[in-house]
Short mmCIF file of C-alpha atoms in Angstrom, two decimals:
data_model
loop_
_atom_site.label_atom_id
_atom_site.label_comp_id
_atom_site.label_asym_id
_atom_site.label_seq_id
_atom_site.Cartn_x
_atom_site.Cartn_y
_atom_site.Cartn_z
CA UNK A 14 4.26 167.43 166.12
CA UNK A 15 6.15 164.69 165.04
CA UNK A 16 5.38 161.89 162.87
CA UNK A 17 6.39 158.42 162.74
CA UNK A 18 5.25 155.08 160.58
CA UNK A 19 5.45 151.84 162.49
CA UNK A 20 4.60 148.48 160.46
CA UNK A 21 3.38 146.05 163.14
CA UNK A 22 5.12 143.06 163.45
CA UNK A 23 4.17 139.06 164.11
CA UNK A 24 5.32 138.55 167.43
CA UNK A 25 3.66 142.14 168.33
CA UNK A 26 -0.06 140.51 168.64
CA UNK A 27 -1.30 137.95 170.90
CA UNK A 28 -4.10 135.56 170.70
CA UNK A 29 -7.21 137.35 170.87
CA UNK A 30 -6.34 138.44 166.96
CA UNK A 31 -4.73 142.19 167.73
CA UNK A 32 -1.57 143.79 168.74
CA UNK A 33 -1.20 143.37 172.42
CA UNK A 34 -1.43 146.07 174.78
CA UNK A 35 2.24 146.49 176.37
CA UNK A 36 3.19 146.98 172.48
CA UNK A 37 1.35 150.24 172.79
CA UNK A 38 4.12 151.35 175.06
CA UNK A 39 7.00 150.32 173.07
CA UNK A 40 6.23 152.17 170.50
CA UNK A 41 5.93 154.86 171.93
CA UNK A 42 8.45 155.01 173.86
CA UNK A 43 9.83 154.58 170.36
CA UNK A 44 8.51 157.32 168.78
CA UNK A 45 9.58 159.69 171.09
CA UNK A 46 13.58 159.07 170.05
CA UNK A 47 13.20 162.89 168.65
CA UNK A 48 11.99 164.43 172.24
CA UNK A 49 14.78 162.41 174.11
CA UNK A 50 17.71 163.49 171.62
CA UNK A 51 16.49 167.49 172.46
CA UNK A 52 17.89 166.44 175.26
CA UNK A 53 21.05 164.34 175.17
CA UNK A 54 21.63 165.31 171.01
CA UNK A 55 24.13 162.54 170.78
CA UNK A 56 21.59 159.99 172.83
CA UNK A 57 24.17 158.41 174.38
CA UNK A 58 23.82 157.04 177.33
CA UNK A 59 25.92 157.85 179.83
CA UNK A 60 24.67 161.69 179.39
CA UNK A 61 20.55 160.55 179.65
CA UNK A 62 19.16 163.55 180.43
CA UNK A 63 15.24 162.42 181.57
CA UNK A 64 13.52 159.87 184.03
CA UNK A 65 9.79 158.77 183.12
CA UNK A 66 7.39 159.34 186.27
CA UNK A 67 4.46 158.22 184.50
CA UNK A 68 2.41 156.52 181.42
CA UNK A 69 -1.38 156.44 180.83
CA UNK A 70 -2.63 154.53 177.98
CA UNK A 71 -5.87 154.01 176.30
CA UNK A 72 -7.20 151.90 173.93
CA UNK A 73 -10.07 153.08 171.76
CA UNK A 74 -10.23 150.53 169.10
CA UNK A 75 -8.29 147.44 168.08
CA UNK A 76 -4.17 147.64 166.20
CA UNK A 77 -4.34 145.30 163.24
CA UNK A 78 -1.06 143.49 162.32
CA UNK A 79 -1.03 143.98 158.28
CA UNK A 80 -2.00 147.02 158.21
CA UNK A 81 0.93 150.63 159.16
CA UNK A 82 0.21 152.57 161.45
CA UNK A 83 1.33 156.50 162.61
CA UNK A 84 2.51 157.30 166.36
CA UNK A 85 1.68 161.39 166.39
CA UNK A 86 3.95 162.42 169.35
CA UNK A 87 3.09 166.17 170.16
CA UNK A 88 4.39 168.17 174.17
CA UNK A 89 1.06 168.69 175.80
CA UNK A 90 2.33 170.05 179.33
CA UNK A 91 5.17 172.16 179.85
CA UNK A 92 6.37 171.78 183.83
CA UNK A 93 9.41 173.45 184.89
CA UNK A 94 11.18 170.26 185.28
CA UNK A 95 9.09 168.21 183.92
CA UNK A 96 6.89 167.72 181.04
CA UNK A 97 4.03 165.02 179.47
CA UNK A 98 3.88 163.49 175.92
CA UNK A 99 0.39 163.15 174.34
CA UNK A 100 0.87 160.29 171.37
CA UNK A 101 -1.41 159.04 169.29
CA UNK A 102 -1.58 155.52 167.11
CA UNK A 103 -3.44 155.89 163.77
CA UNK A 104 -4.74 152.99 161.91
CA UNK A 105 -6.83 153.32 158.80
CA UNK A 106 -8.10 156.81 159.45
CA UNK A 107 -8.35 156.01 163.23
CA UNK A 108 -7.59 156.63 166.34
CA UNK A 109 -6.91 153.22 168.10
CA UNK A 110 -5.05 154.28 171.30
CA UNK A 111 -3.13 157.95 172.76
CA UNK A 112 -1.11 158.36 175.72
CA UNK A 113 0.27 160.69 178.32
CA UNK A 114 3.85 159.88 179.40
CA UNK A 115 5.43 162.16 182.14
CA UNK A 116 9.38 162.72 182.10
CA UNK A 117 11.13 164.47 184.18
CA UNK A 118 14.19 166.80 183.37
CA UNK A 119 16.47 164.68 185.55
CA UNK A 120 20.47 164.98 186.76
CA UNK A 121 21.43 161.18 187.38
CA UNK A 122 24.54 162.51 189.04
CA UNK A 123 22.70 164.19 191.91
CA UNK A 124 19.82 162.08 191.35
CA UNK A 125 17.06 165.12 191.60
CA UNK A 126 15.45 167.19 188.71
CA UNK A 127 16.54 169.99 187.34
CA UNK A 128 14.79 173.14 184.99
CA UNK A 129 14.44 172.37 181.84
CA UNK A 130 16.74 174.90 179.59
CA UNK A 131 15.31 177.62 177.16
CA UNK A 132 16.14 176.22 174.03
CA UNK A 133 14.29 173.12 174.81
CA UNK A 134 11.45 174.42 176.15
CA UNK A 135 10.94 176.23 173.31
CA UNK A 136 11.54 173.19 170.90
CA UNK A 137 8.40 171.88 173.22
CA UNK A 138 6.19 175.02 171.96
CA UNK A 139 6.78 174.29 168.92
CA UNK A 140 4.89 170.30 169.52
CA UNK A 141 2.71 171.78 171.89
CA UNK A 142 -0.98 170.55 172.16
CA UNK A 143 -3.22 172.49 173.54
CA UNK A 144 -6.06 169.60 175.14
CA UNK A 145 -5.83 165.87 174.77
CA UNK A 146 -7.69 165.14 171.47
CA UNK B 15 -4.67 140.37 197.15
CA UNK B 16 -3.53 138.04 195.02
CA UNK B 17 0.45 137.67 194.63
CA UNK B 18 2.87 136.89 192.28
CA UNK B 19 6.58 135.96 191.61
CA UNK B 20 8.74 137.94 188.91
CA UNK B 21 12.11 137.04 187.99
CA UNK B 22 13.30 139.85 186.24
CA UNK B 23 14.98 138.49 182.62
CA UNK B 24 18.17 139.41 181.98
CA UNK B 25 16.36 141.06 177.81
CA UNK B 26 14.04 143.24 180.41
CA UNK B 27 17.03 145.10 180.98
CA UNK B 28 17.15 148.76 179.09
CA UNK B 29 21.13 150.36 178.54
CA UNK B 30 19.50 152.45 181.99
CA UNK B 31 19.96 149.34 183.22
CA UNK B 32 17.11 148.52 184.84
CA UNK B 33 14.30 147.21 183.93
CA UNK B 34 12.56 148.83 180.63
CA UNK B 35 9.42 150.61 181.86
CA UNK B 36 7.12 149.09 179.20
CA UNK B 37 7.89 145.34 180.71
CA UNK B 38 6.00 146.29 184.46
CA UNK B 39 3.25 146.62 181.89
CA UNK B 40 3.83 142.66 180.57
CA UNK B 41 4.48 141.74 184.38
CA UNK B 42 1.16 144.21 185.53
CA UNK B 43 -0.76 142.02 182.48
CA UNK B 44 0.54 138.35 183.07
CA UNK B 45 -0.25 138.86 187.11
CA UNK B 46 -3.98 139.18 185.78
CA UNK B 47 -4.95 135.55 184.89
CA UNK B 48 -6.34 135.55 188.11
CA UNK B 49 -8.80 137.26 186.91
CA UNK B 50 -9.01 136.18 183.65
CA UNK B 51 -10.15 132.29 184.95
CA UNK B 52 -13.13 133.98 187.02
CA UNK B 53 -14.23 136.11 184.16
CA UNK B 54 -13.10 132.64 181.48
CA UNK B 55 -12.26 129.96 184.03
CA UNK B 56 -10.50 127.48 181.31
CA UNK B 57 -8.75 130.87 179.77
CA UNK B 58 -9.98 129.76 176.41
CA UNK B 59 -9.66 132.24 174.04
CA UNK B 60 -12.75 131.41 172.01
CA UNK B 61 -14.49 132.54 175.18
CA UNK B 62 -12.49 135.60 175.99
CA UNK B 63 -15.44 138.06 178.39
CA UNK B 64 -12.84 141.23 178.88
CA UNK B 65 -11.53 144.41 177.46
CA UNK B 66 -8.74 146.33 178.51
CA UNK B 67 -10.04 149.96 178.32
CA UNK B 68 -7.12 151.82 180.78
CA UNK B 69 -3.28 151.29 181.48
CA UNK B 70 -1.96 154.11 183.98
CA UNK B 71 2.09 152.39 185.25
CA UNK B 72 3.37 155.35 187.98
CA UNK B 73 6.95 154.85 188.71
CA UNK B 74 8.67 154.63 192.13
CA UNK B 75 12.39 153.53 191.69
CA UNK B 76 14.40 151.52 189.28
CA UNK B 77 13.52 147.82 189.59
CA UNK B 78 17.29 145.99 189.25
CA UNK B 79 17.65 142.78 187.39
CA UNK B 80 18.96 139.91 189.43
CA UNK B 81 16.18 140.03 192.18
CA UNK B 82 12.83 138.72 192.13
CA UNK B 83 10.01 141.18 191.94
CA UNK B 84 6.69 140.33 193.95
CA UNK B 85 3.65 142.10 192.47
CA UNK B 86 0.50 142.16 194.37
CA UNK B 87 -3.05 142.83 192.82
CA UNK B 88 -5.94 144.35 194.11
CA UNK B 89 -9.43 145.29 192.40
CA UNK B 90 -9.77 148.38 193.35
CA UNK B 91 -12.50 149.65 191.79
CA UNK B 92 -16.31 147.44 190.62
CA UNK B 93 -18.71 149.18 188.41
CA UNK B 94 -20.96 147.83 186.30
CA UNK B 95 -19.80 146.32 183.52
CA UNK B 96 -16.24 147.34 184.16
CA UNK B 97 -13.26 146.85 187.29
CA UNK B 98 -10.24 148.61 188.58
CA UNK B 99 -7.39 146.42 189.07
CA UNK B 100 -4.63 148.20 191.28
CA UNK B 101 -0.98 146.67 190.88
CA UNK B 102 2.03 146.96 192.64
CA UNK B 103 5.47 145.84 191.80
CA UNK B 104 8.07 145.47 194.87
CA UNK B 105 11.17 144.25 194.90
CA UNK B 106 13.81 144.20 197.99
CA UNK B 107 10.77 145.37 200.03
CA UNK B 108 10.33 149.42 198.13
CA UNK B 109 7.99 149.85 196.01
CA UNK B 110 8.99 150.54 192.71
CA UNK B 111 5.96 150.63 190.85
CA UNK B 112 2.10 150.62 190.59
CA UNK B 113 -0.89 150.84 188.06
CA UNK B 114 -4.57 150.86 187.09
CA UNK B 115 -5.45 148.35 184.70
CA UNK B 116 -9.24 149.07 183.63
CA UNK B 117 -11.38 146.26 182.24
CA UNK B 118 -14.92 145.81 180.92
CA UNK B 119 -16.38 142.14 181.10
CA UNK B 120 -17.01 142.83 176.65
CA UNK B 121 -19.57 140.63 174.65
CA UNK B 122 -17.22 139.83 171.66
CA UNK B 123 -19.80 138.60 169.89
CA UNK B 124 -22.02 141.26 170.00
CA UNK B 125 -20.09 143.71 170.56
CA UNK B 126 -21.22 145.08 173.73
CA UNK B 127 -19.98 145.35 177.72
CA UNK B 128 -21.87 143.32 179.63
CA UNK B 129 -23.08 143.31 184.21
CA UNK B 130 -20.63 141.69 185.58
CA UNK B 131 -22.54 138.56 186.90
CA UNK B 132 -22.71 138.51 191.01
CA UNK B 133 -20.28 135.91 191.68
CA UNK B 134 -18.05 137.39 190.05
CA UNK B 135 -18.29 140.59 191.85
CA UNK B 136 -18.06 138.49 195.57
CA UNK B 137 -14.93 137.19 194.34
CA UNK B 138 -13.42 140.36 193.24
CA UNK B 139 -15.43 141.94 196.95
CA UNK B 140 -12.32 139.27 198.72
CA UNK B 141 -9.22 140.77 197.03
CA UNK B 142 -10.59 144.48 196.76
CA UNK B 143 -8.54 147.51 198.72
CA UNK B 144 -10.66 150.48 198.97
CA UNK B 145 -7.94 153.50 198.28
CA UNK B 146 -4.72 153.44 196.03
CA UNK B 147 -1.92 153.06 198.76
CA UNK C 13 21.04 120.39 185.18
CA UNK C 14 19.19 123.92 185.98
CA UNK C 15 15.71 123.58 186.31
CA UNK C 16 12.97 126.70 185.98
CA UNK C 17 9.77 127.56 186.32
CA UNK C 18 8.62 129.69 183.82
CA UNK C 19 4.27 130.69 183.71
CA UNK C 20 4.04 132.29 179.52
CA UNK C 21 2.02 135.71 179.79
CA UNK C 22 -0.50 137.04 177.89
CA UNK C 23 1.20 138.97 176.34
CA UNK C 24 3.84 136.38 174.93
CA UNK C 25 0.95 135.05 172.76
CA UNK C 26 0.97 136.19 169.35
CA UNK C 27 -2.31 135.77 166.85
CA UNK C 28 -1.60 131.79 165.80
CA UNK C 29 -2.76 131.74 169.57
CA UNK C 30 0.03 129.76 170.81
CA UNK C 31 3.62 131.45 172.80
CA UNK C 32 5.55 133.25 169.79
CA UNK C 33 8.54 132.08 169.11
CA UNK C 34 10.99 134.79 170.11
CA UNK C 35 10.05 134.26 173.37
CA UNK C 36 11.39 130.93 173.53
CA UNK C 37 14.98 133.26 172.94
CA UNK C 38 13.51 135.21 176.04
CA UNK C 39 12.33 132.85 178.57
CA UNK C 40 16.02 130.80 177.53
CA UNK C 41 18.23 133.45 178.09
CA UNK C 42 16.44 134.17 181.55
CA UNK C 43 17.13 130.13 182.75
CA UNK C 44 20.52 131.16 182.01
CA UNK C 45 21.10 133.68 184.27
CA UNK C 46 22.73 130.80 187.08
CA UNK C 47 25.19 130.38 184.13
CA UNK C 48 25.93 133.55 184.37
CA UNK C 49 26.40 134.04 188.04
CA UNK C 50 28.98 131.52 187.62
CA UNK C 51 31.41 133.89 185.28
CA UNK C 52 29.57 137.02 187.20
CA UNK C 53 28.64 136.04 190.99
CA UNK C 54 26.80 139.42 191.70
CA UNK C 55 25.34 140.15 187.94
CA UNK C 56 27.75 143.09 188.30
CA UNK C 57 26.89 144.19 184.79
CA UNK C 58 30.07 146.74 184.99
CA UNK C 59 31.77 142.54 185.49
CA UNK C 60 29.75 141.42 182.26
CA UNK C 61 32.35 138.41 181.68
CA UNK C 62 30.20 136.86 178.86
CA UNK C 63 28.82 137.48 174.70
CA UNK C 64 26.75 135.52 172.96
CA UNK C 65 27.53 134.19 168.96
CA UNK C 66 25.24 132.56 168.20
CA UNK C 67 21.70 130.99 169.98
CA UNK C 68 19.46 127.50 168.22
CA UNK C 69 16.38 127.15 168.60
CA UNK C 70 13.98 124.46 167.19
CA UNK C 71 10.09 124.17 167.87
CA UNK C 72 8.86 121.16 168.03
CA UNK C 73 4.75 121.06 169.47
CA UNK C 74 3.01 124.24 170.10
CA UNK C 75 3.22 125.96 173.63
CA UNK C 76 -0.08 127.77 174.85
CA UNK C 77 -1.03 129.87 177.48
CA UNK C 78 -2.22 129.19 180.44
CA UNK C 79 -0.42 125.74 181.30
CA UNK C 80 3.49 126.51 183.00
CA UNK C 81 6.62 125.32 181.73
CA UNK C 82 10.00 123.91 182.66
CA UNK C 83 12.84 125.08 181.41
CA UNK C 84 16.26 122.72 181.45
CA UNK C 85 19.19 123.88 181.74
CA UNK C 86 22.34 121.86 180.35
CA UNK C 87 25.95 122.62 179.52
CA UNK C 88 26.79 120.71 176.19
CA UNK C 89 30.10 121.64 174.75
CA UNK C 90 32.64 123.33 177.19
CA UNK C 91 35.73 124.63 175.09
CA UNK C 92 39.27 126.50 175.91
CA UNK C 93 37.23 129.56 176.15
CA UNK C 94 33.51 129.61 174.91
CA UNK C 95 30.72 126.53 175.17
CA UNK C 96 27.27 125.69 174.31
CA UNK C 97 24.64 125.62 176.39
CA UNK C 98 21.72 123.33 175.16
CA UNK C 99 18.46 123.91 176.95
CA UNK C 100 14.71 122.21 176.24
CA UNK C 101 11.31 124.11 177.03
CA UNK C 102 8.59 121.23 178.67
CA UNK C 103 5.29 121.37 178.71
CA UNK C 104 2.25 118.93 180.34
CA UNK C 105 5.28 116.39 179.40
CA UNK C 106 6.54 117.61 176.31
CA UNK C 107 9.61 118.46 174.63
CA UNK C 108 7.77 121.68 172.91
CA UNK C 109 10.97 123.94 172.14
CA UNK C 110 14.60 122.73 172.36
CA UNK C 111 18.21 125.45 171.67
CA UNK C 112 21.66 126.14 172.21
CA UNK C 113 23.83 128.71 173.06
CA UNK C 114 26.94 129.45 171.80
CA UNK C 115 27.94 131.89 174.62
CA UNK C 116 32.07 133.43 174.57
CA UNK C 117 33.95 135.09 177.61
CA UNK C 118 34.84 137.90 175.81
CA UNK C 119 37.52 140.56 178.08
CA UNK C 120 34.93 143.85 177.46
CA UNK C 121 38.43 145.49 178.68
CA UNK C 122 40.30 144.35 175.74
CA UNK C 123 37.69 143.25 173.32
CA UNK C 124 39.18 139.50 173.55
CA UNK C 125 38.04 136.48 174.62
CA UNK C 126 39.37 134.55 177.37
CA UNK C 127 39.86 131.14 178.87
CA UNK C 128 37.66 130.00 180.95
CA UNK C 129 38.47 129.56 184.91
CA UNK C 130 39.07 126.11 185.95
CA UNK C 131 36.57 126.83 188.87
CA UNK C 132 33.91 127.40 186.01
CA UNK C 133 34.72 124.22 183.76
CA UNK C 134 33.75 122.29 187.40
CA UNK C 135 30.64 123.51 187.92
CA UNK C 136 29.87 123.21 184.34
CA UNK C 137 30.82 119.71 184.58
CA UNK C 138 28.12 119.47 186.91
CA UNK C 139 25.38 120.25 184.24
CA UNK C 140 26.82 118.26 181.74
CA UNK C 141 24.88 117.02 178.74
CA UNK C 142 26.80 114.41 176.64
CA UNK C 143 24.01 114.65 173.09
CA UNK C 144 21.47 117.19 172.38
CA UNK C 145 18.13 114.48 173.14
CA UNK D 6 16.38 140.10 148.58
CA UNK D 7 13.72 141.87 150.34
CA UNK D 8 14.71 145.17 152.36
CA UNK D 9 13.66 147.05 155.50
CA UNK D 10 14.39 149.52 157.34
CA UNK D 11 14.37 149.22 161.43
CA UNK D 12 14.51 152.32 163.77
CA UNK D 13 15.64 149.99 166.53
CA UNK D 14 13.78 151.28 170.12
CA UNK D 15 15.02 151.73 173.98
CA UNK D 16 12.80 149.33 175.48
CA UNK D 17 14.96 147.23 172.52
CA UNK D 18 18.34 147.71 174.45
CA UNK D 19 19.15 145.94 177.51
CA UNK D 20 21.68 146.45 180.77
CA UNK D 21 25.21 146.25 178.65
CA UNK D 22 23.83 148.88 176.56
CA UNK D 23 23.25 147.40 173.54
CA UNK D 24 20.14 145.82 171.12
CA UNK D 25 19.02 142.89 173.84
CA UNK D 26 19.52 139.56 171.12
CA UNK D 27 16.51 138.49 171.18
CA UNK D 28 14.96 141.38 169.39
CA UNK D 29 16.74 140.58 166.66
CA UNK D 30 14.70 137.23 165.85
CA UNK D 31 11.71 139.79 166.46
CA UNK D 32 13.36 141.78 163.30
CA UNK D 33 13.38 139.14 161.50
CA UNK D 34 10.24 137.14 161.99
CA UNK D 35 9.17 141.22 160.93
CA UNK D 36 10.51 141.54 157.86
CA UNK D 37 9.86 137.90 157.01
CA UNK D 38 6.27 139.75 155.69
CA UNK D 39 6.51 139.70 152.67
CA UNK D 40 7.51 135.11 151.79
CA UNK D 41 4.02 135.63 154.57
CA UNK D 42 1.94 137.09 152.35
CA UNK D 43 3.47 134.77 149.50
CA UNK D 44 1.27 132.49 151.26
CA UNK D 45 -1.69 134.27 152.56
CA UNK D 46 -1.78 137.40 150.51
CA UNK D 47 -4.51 139.05 152.37
CA UNK D 48 -2.52 137.69 156.16
CA UNK D 49 -5.25 136.55 157.41
CA UNK D 50 -5.05 134.64 160.62
CA UNK D 51 -8.13 132.22 159.25
CA UNK D 52 -5.75 130.41 156.52
CA UNK D 53 -1.59 130.90 158.11
CA UNK D 54 -0.24 128.11 155.89
CA UNK D 55 3.16 128.42 157.25
CA UNK D 56 5.10 127.53 160.46
CA UNK D 57 8.75 127.86 161.53
CA UNK D 58 10.72 124.90 162.34
CA UNK D 59 13.61 126.08 163.91
CA UNK D 60 15.85 129.29 163.87
CA UNK D 61 19.26 130.32 163.89
CA UNK D 62 20.57 133.82 164.71
CA UNK D 63 24.43 134.39 165.01
CA UNK D 64 26.01 137.72 166.30
CA UNK D 65 28.81 139.44 164.43
CA UNK D 66 29.20 142.87 166.28
CA UNK D 67 27.01 144.86 168.49
CA UNK D 68 24.15 146.69 167.14
CA UNK D 69 23.40 150.05 169.08
CA UNK D 70 20.91 152.16 169.41
CA UNK D 71 19.95 155.66 167.91
CA UNK D 72 21.04 154.53 164.04
CA UNK D 73 18.50 152.44 161.86
CA UNK D 74 19.51 148.70 160.78
CA UNK D 75 18.33 146.98 157.37
CA UNK D 76 17.38 144.11 157.43
CA UNK D 77 17.57 141.82 154.83
CA UNK D 78 16.33 138.76 153.14
CA UNK D 79 16.78 135.83 150.86
CA UNK D 80 15.83 132.53 150.19
CA UNK D 81 18.78 129.98 150.88
CA UNK D 82 16.71 127.12 150.10
CA UNK D 83 13.58 125.73 148.76
CA UNK D 84 12.47 122.44 149.53
CA UNK D 85 9.20 119.75 148.57
CA UNK D 86 7.40 122.15 151.58
CA UNK D 87 9.87 123.45 153.31
CA UNK D 88 12.44 126.22 152.44
CA UNK D 89 15.03 129.11 154.11
CA UNK D 90 14.80 132.71 154.77
CA UNK D 91 18.20 133.45 155.35
CA UNK D 92 18.61 137.14 156.69
CA UNK D 93 21.10 139.87 157.58
CA UNK D 94 20.80 142.69 160.38
CA UNK D 95 22.91 145.08 158.83
CA UNK D 96 24.11 149.11 160.96
CA UNK D 97 26.70 151.78 159.36
CA UNK D 98 27.81 149.62 156.98
CA UNK D 99 28.68 146.44 159.60
CA UNK D 100 26.47 143.01 159.52
CA UNK D 101 26.26 142.60 162.58
CA UNK D 102 23.48 139.22 162.39
CA UNK D 103 22.21 137.27 160.60
CA UNK D 104 20.15 134.29 160.36
CA UNK D 105 18.18 131.81 159.53
CA UNK D 106 14.48 130.21 159.67
CA UNK D 107 13.31 126.77 158.87
CA UNK D 108 9.67 127.37 157.38
CA UNK D 109 7.25 124.53 156.60
CA UNK D 110 4.12 125.55 154.15
CA UNK D 111 1.38 123.57 156.32
CA UNK D 112 -2.38 122.67 156.18
CA UNK D 113 -3.60 123.47 159.94
CA UNK D 114 -6.63 121.94 158.85
CA UNK D 115 -4.63 118.06 158.65
CA UNK D 116 -2.03 119.07 160.37
CA UNK D 117 0.04 118.19 157.49
CA UNK D 118 3.21 119.77 156.15
CA UNK D 119 1.97 120.56 152.06
CA UNK D 120 4.19 121.13 149.36
CA UNK D 121 5.00 124.74 148.14
CA UNK D 122 2.61 125.86 144.87
CA UNK D 123 4.51 126.50 141.84
CA UNK D 124 3.54 129.90 141.80
CA UNK D 125 4.95 130.36 145.01
CA UNK D 126 8.47 128.66 144.44
CA UNK D 127 9.33 130.72 141.32
CA UNK D 128 8.74 134.09 143.87
CA UNK D 129 11.25 132.54 145.81
CA UNK D 130 13.36 132.02 143.06
CA UNK D 131 13.90 135.34 141.72
CA UNK D 132 15.06 136.18 146.07
CA UNK D 133 17.65 133.13 145.93
CA UNK D 134 21.15 133.81 147.63
CA UNK D 135 23.05 130.33 147.10
CA UNK D 136 25.78 130.16 150.05
CA UNK D 137 24.94 132.18 152.83
CA UNK D 138 27.59 135.16 153.17
#
């Protein structure tokens, strides 16, 4: 599991008084940085290796401004060229949101998906979660 | 079907040169305004009737800066107190993204879901899509 | 004057119930597209000619969700290699925000500012405002 | 001086490959939280005491994705009911952006500005910067 602390920003609230739902997707993408580095260690954009195929976010409880949020990131599926990242946003002991990003290892030159190399698969396995909790 | 035209903004691109994936969720939420009005005709926040339970977005092709985007909005499921909004983002004749938002008719006072009234169900039926295309 | 209509999005509100101040900068940048095209007609990012040196935004009245906003864009200063874009956001007959963006015609290869060509200066002059109102 | 560390997010980059200029205003607003707390210790929105009158941001160097950013926050002017917050964004030893937010102590009931109380003025003085550097 990879953990990251987020401090919600005032600009991330919406008129209902909580964090806007679309912000959670930004937090989750930000917390996938360590995974991006497995594929592109220097995060160089000329050597980017991933595309996002799908995102799912479930909203369990309201996220508040004024309290830190913990993002927990796991690998929930390891395919041949694609994989799933499962993430949770916790605030004050409550799981407020969870989601899955389906990512594909992608060759931007040939515009084709490509097999995930073994060294990366091993890293994935060390952050594996079996079922989405 | 409800249609809205979006002009992508420079600030909505990301370093890969296209519209960032998290922006699509903002466009889709923006394009649900007519649906919000079915529940809260004056969009008054003190009388808000909806919560978002889940969002799914699928990315089919890159969305570009510099060309208009059409958002198409349908109702894909009508439940007792909840319903699904299915949406697509089209650019230059290509369906670039699609997604579903699961929404719940909600009483913020009692903190409970409530039955969708018949008048709203009828409006939903006029924007019904049978299968997600 | 260049005009653009914006429909505020729910995700652009904040917990005080109005449009968040940081969103106005996004609207203003979006409404500078026609100016970007004077320098890069196809908006190709490999041929980008501008950098932003400074932005000023003044907030005169609250911008509301639920009502359209008109962005008015003018050129308020034409320098040798730099120029000022002055913009206003109007809602229901009220000037709610105004701002200035200081932009520089820039050669990304040599990393130096460069003289604005005469054809662009002429376009600027047709959108000139003498004093910031 | 108040310090906060920011980890730029992928969604905050733009197509020119750097952090989009409009994001800096979000970071700066986020880093003003400790100041908001001087006026509203529990950050309760029903008891909010501040409005934003003006923001200025200057861009000195490109902010990159992949490296942490330090936000430094100072008080650069203390008026009767208004004050200026001066902020800088530093990355890898370079001051990449700086800006000023003009804030007003505001009574949302009477819709009038009000005098900043002495206890808050004292806190401001401990974070005072004399000239914008």
